[in-house]
Coordinates of N, CA and C in Angstrom, one line a residue:
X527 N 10.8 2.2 22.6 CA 11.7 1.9 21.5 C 12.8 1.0 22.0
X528 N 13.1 1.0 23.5 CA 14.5 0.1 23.4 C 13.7 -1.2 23.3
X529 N 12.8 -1.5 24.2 CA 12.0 -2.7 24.2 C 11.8 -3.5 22.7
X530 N 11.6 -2.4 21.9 CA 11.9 -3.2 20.0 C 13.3 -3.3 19.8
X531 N 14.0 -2.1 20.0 CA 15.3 -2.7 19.3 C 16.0 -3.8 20.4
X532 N 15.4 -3.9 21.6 CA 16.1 -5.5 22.2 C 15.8 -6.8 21.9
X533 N 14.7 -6.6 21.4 CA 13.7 -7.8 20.8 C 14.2 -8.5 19.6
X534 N 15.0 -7.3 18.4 CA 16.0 -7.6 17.3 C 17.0 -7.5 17.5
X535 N 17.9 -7.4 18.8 CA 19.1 -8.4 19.1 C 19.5 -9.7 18.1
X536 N 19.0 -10.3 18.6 CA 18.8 -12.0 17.1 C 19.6 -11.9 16.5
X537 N 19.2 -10.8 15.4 CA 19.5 -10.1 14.3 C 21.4 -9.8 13.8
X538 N 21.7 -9.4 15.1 CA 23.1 -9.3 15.4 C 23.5 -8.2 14.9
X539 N 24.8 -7.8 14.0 CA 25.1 -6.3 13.7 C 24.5 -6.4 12.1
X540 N 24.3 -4.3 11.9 CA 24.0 -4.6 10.3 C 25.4 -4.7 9.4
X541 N 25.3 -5.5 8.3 CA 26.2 -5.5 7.5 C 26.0 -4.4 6.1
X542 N 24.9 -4.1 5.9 CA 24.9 -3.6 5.2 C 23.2 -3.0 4.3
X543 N 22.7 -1.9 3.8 CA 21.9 -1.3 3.3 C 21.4 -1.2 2.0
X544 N 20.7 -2.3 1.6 CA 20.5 -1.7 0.1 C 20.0 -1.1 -0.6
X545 N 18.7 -1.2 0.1 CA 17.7 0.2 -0.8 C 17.4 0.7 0.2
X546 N 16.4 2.0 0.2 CA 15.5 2.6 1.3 C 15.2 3.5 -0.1
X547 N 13.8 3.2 0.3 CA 12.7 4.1 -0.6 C 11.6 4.0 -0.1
X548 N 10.6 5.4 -0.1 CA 9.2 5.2 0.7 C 8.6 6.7 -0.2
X549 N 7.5 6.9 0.5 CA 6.2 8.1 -0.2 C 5.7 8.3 1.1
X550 N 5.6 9.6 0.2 CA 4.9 10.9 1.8 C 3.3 10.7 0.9
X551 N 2.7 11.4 2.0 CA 1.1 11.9 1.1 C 0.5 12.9 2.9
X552 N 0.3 13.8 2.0 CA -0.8 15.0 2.5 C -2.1 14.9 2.3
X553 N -3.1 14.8 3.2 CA -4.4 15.0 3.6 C -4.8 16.4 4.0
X554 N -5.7 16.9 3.3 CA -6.5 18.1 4.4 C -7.9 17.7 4.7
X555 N -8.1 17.9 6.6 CA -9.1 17.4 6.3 C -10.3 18.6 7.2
X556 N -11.7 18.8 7.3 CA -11.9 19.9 8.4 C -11.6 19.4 9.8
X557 N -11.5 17.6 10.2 CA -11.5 17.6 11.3 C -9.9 17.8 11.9
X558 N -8.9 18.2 11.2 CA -7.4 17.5 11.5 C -6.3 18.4 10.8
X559 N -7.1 19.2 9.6 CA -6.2 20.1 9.2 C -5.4 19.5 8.6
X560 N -4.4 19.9 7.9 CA -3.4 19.3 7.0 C -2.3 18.0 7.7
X561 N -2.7 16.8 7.4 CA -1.5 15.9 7.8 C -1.0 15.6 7.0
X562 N 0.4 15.2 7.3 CA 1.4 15.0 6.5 C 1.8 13.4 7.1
X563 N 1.7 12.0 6.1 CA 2.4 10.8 6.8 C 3.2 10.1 5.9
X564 N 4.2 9.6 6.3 CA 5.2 8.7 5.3 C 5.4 7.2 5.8
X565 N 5.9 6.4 4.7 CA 6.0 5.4 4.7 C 7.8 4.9 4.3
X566 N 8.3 4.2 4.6 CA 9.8 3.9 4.1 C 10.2 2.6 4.6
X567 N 10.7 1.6 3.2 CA 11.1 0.6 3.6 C 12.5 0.6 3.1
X568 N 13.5 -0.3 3.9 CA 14.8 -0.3 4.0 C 14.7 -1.8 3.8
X569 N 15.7 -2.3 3.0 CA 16.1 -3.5 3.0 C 17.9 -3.8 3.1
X570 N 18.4 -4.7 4.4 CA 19.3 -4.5 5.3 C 19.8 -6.1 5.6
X571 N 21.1 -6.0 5.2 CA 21.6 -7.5 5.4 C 22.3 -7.6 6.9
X572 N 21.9 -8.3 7.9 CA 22.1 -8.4 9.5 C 22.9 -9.6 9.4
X573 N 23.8 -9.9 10.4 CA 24.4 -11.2 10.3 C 23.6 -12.6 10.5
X574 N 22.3 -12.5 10.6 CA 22.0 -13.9 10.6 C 21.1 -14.1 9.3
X575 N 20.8 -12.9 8.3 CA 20.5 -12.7 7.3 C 19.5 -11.5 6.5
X576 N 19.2 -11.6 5.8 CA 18.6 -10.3 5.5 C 16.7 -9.7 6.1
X577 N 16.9 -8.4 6.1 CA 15.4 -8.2 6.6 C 15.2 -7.2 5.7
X578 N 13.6 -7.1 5.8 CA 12.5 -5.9 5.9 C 12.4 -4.5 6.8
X579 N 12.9 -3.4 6.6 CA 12.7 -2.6 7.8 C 11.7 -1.5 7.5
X580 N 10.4 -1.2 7.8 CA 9.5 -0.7 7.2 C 9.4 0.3 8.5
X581 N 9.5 1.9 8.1 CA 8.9 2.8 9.6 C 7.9 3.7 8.9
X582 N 7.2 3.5 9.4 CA 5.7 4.4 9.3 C 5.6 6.1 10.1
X583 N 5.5 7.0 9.5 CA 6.0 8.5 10.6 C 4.7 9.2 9.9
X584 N 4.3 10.5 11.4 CA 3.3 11.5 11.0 C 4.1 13.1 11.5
X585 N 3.4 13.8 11.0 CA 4.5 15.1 11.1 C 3.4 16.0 11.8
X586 N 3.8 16.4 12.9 CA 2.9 16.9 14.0 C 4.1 18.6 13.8
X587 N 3.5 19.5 13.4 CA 3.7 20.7 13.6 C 4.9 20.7 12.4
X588 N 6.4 20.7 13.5 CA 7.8 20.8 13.0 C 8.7 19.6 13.1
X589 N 7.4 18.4 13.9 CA 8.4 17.4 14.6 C 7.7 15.9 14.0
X590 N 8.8 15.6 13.3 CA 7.9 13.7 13.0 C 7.9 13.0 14.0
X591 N 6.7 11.9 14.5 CA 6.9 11.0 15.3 C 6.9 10.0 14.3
X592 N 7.2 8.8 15.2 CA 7.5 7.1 14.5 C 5.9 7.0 14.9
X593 N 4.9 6.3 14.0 CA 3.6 5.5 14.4 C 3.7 3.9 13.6
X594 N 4.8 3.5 13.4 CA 5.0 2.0 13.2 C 6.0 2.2 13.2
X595 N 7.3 0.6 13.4 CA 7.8 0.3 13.0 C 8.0 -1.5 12.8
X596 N 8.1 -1.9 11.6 CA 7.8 -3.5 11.4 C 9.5 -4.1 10.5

């Protein structure tokens, strides 16, 4: 993870947050049992201009991990 957020250095500080909105969806399956994965995009004004912040998460027991972030 620091390796990504050094990479968006560039980017400079955030200024500001305007939306963030995303969707969960649950699978049951026999090989895997019930998964749970979400999606959420953030749209965020940086000082060299605006981005896309999309994180992709799966919920392993009690604890979400990150499995993208773009």
């Amino acid at each position: 993870m620091e390796a990504l957020f050094a990479g968006m250095r560039w980017l400079g500080k955030s200024n500001a947050y305007k939306c963030f909105n995303g969707k969960a969806s649950i699978s049951i399956t026999p090989e895997h049992g019930k998964v749970i994965t979400a999606t959420y995009l953030a749209l965020a004004d940086f000082e060299t201009g605006p981005a896309q912040i999309q994180v992709s998460l799966i919920k392993h027991g009690e604890q979400w991990q990150i499995i993208g972030f773009r």
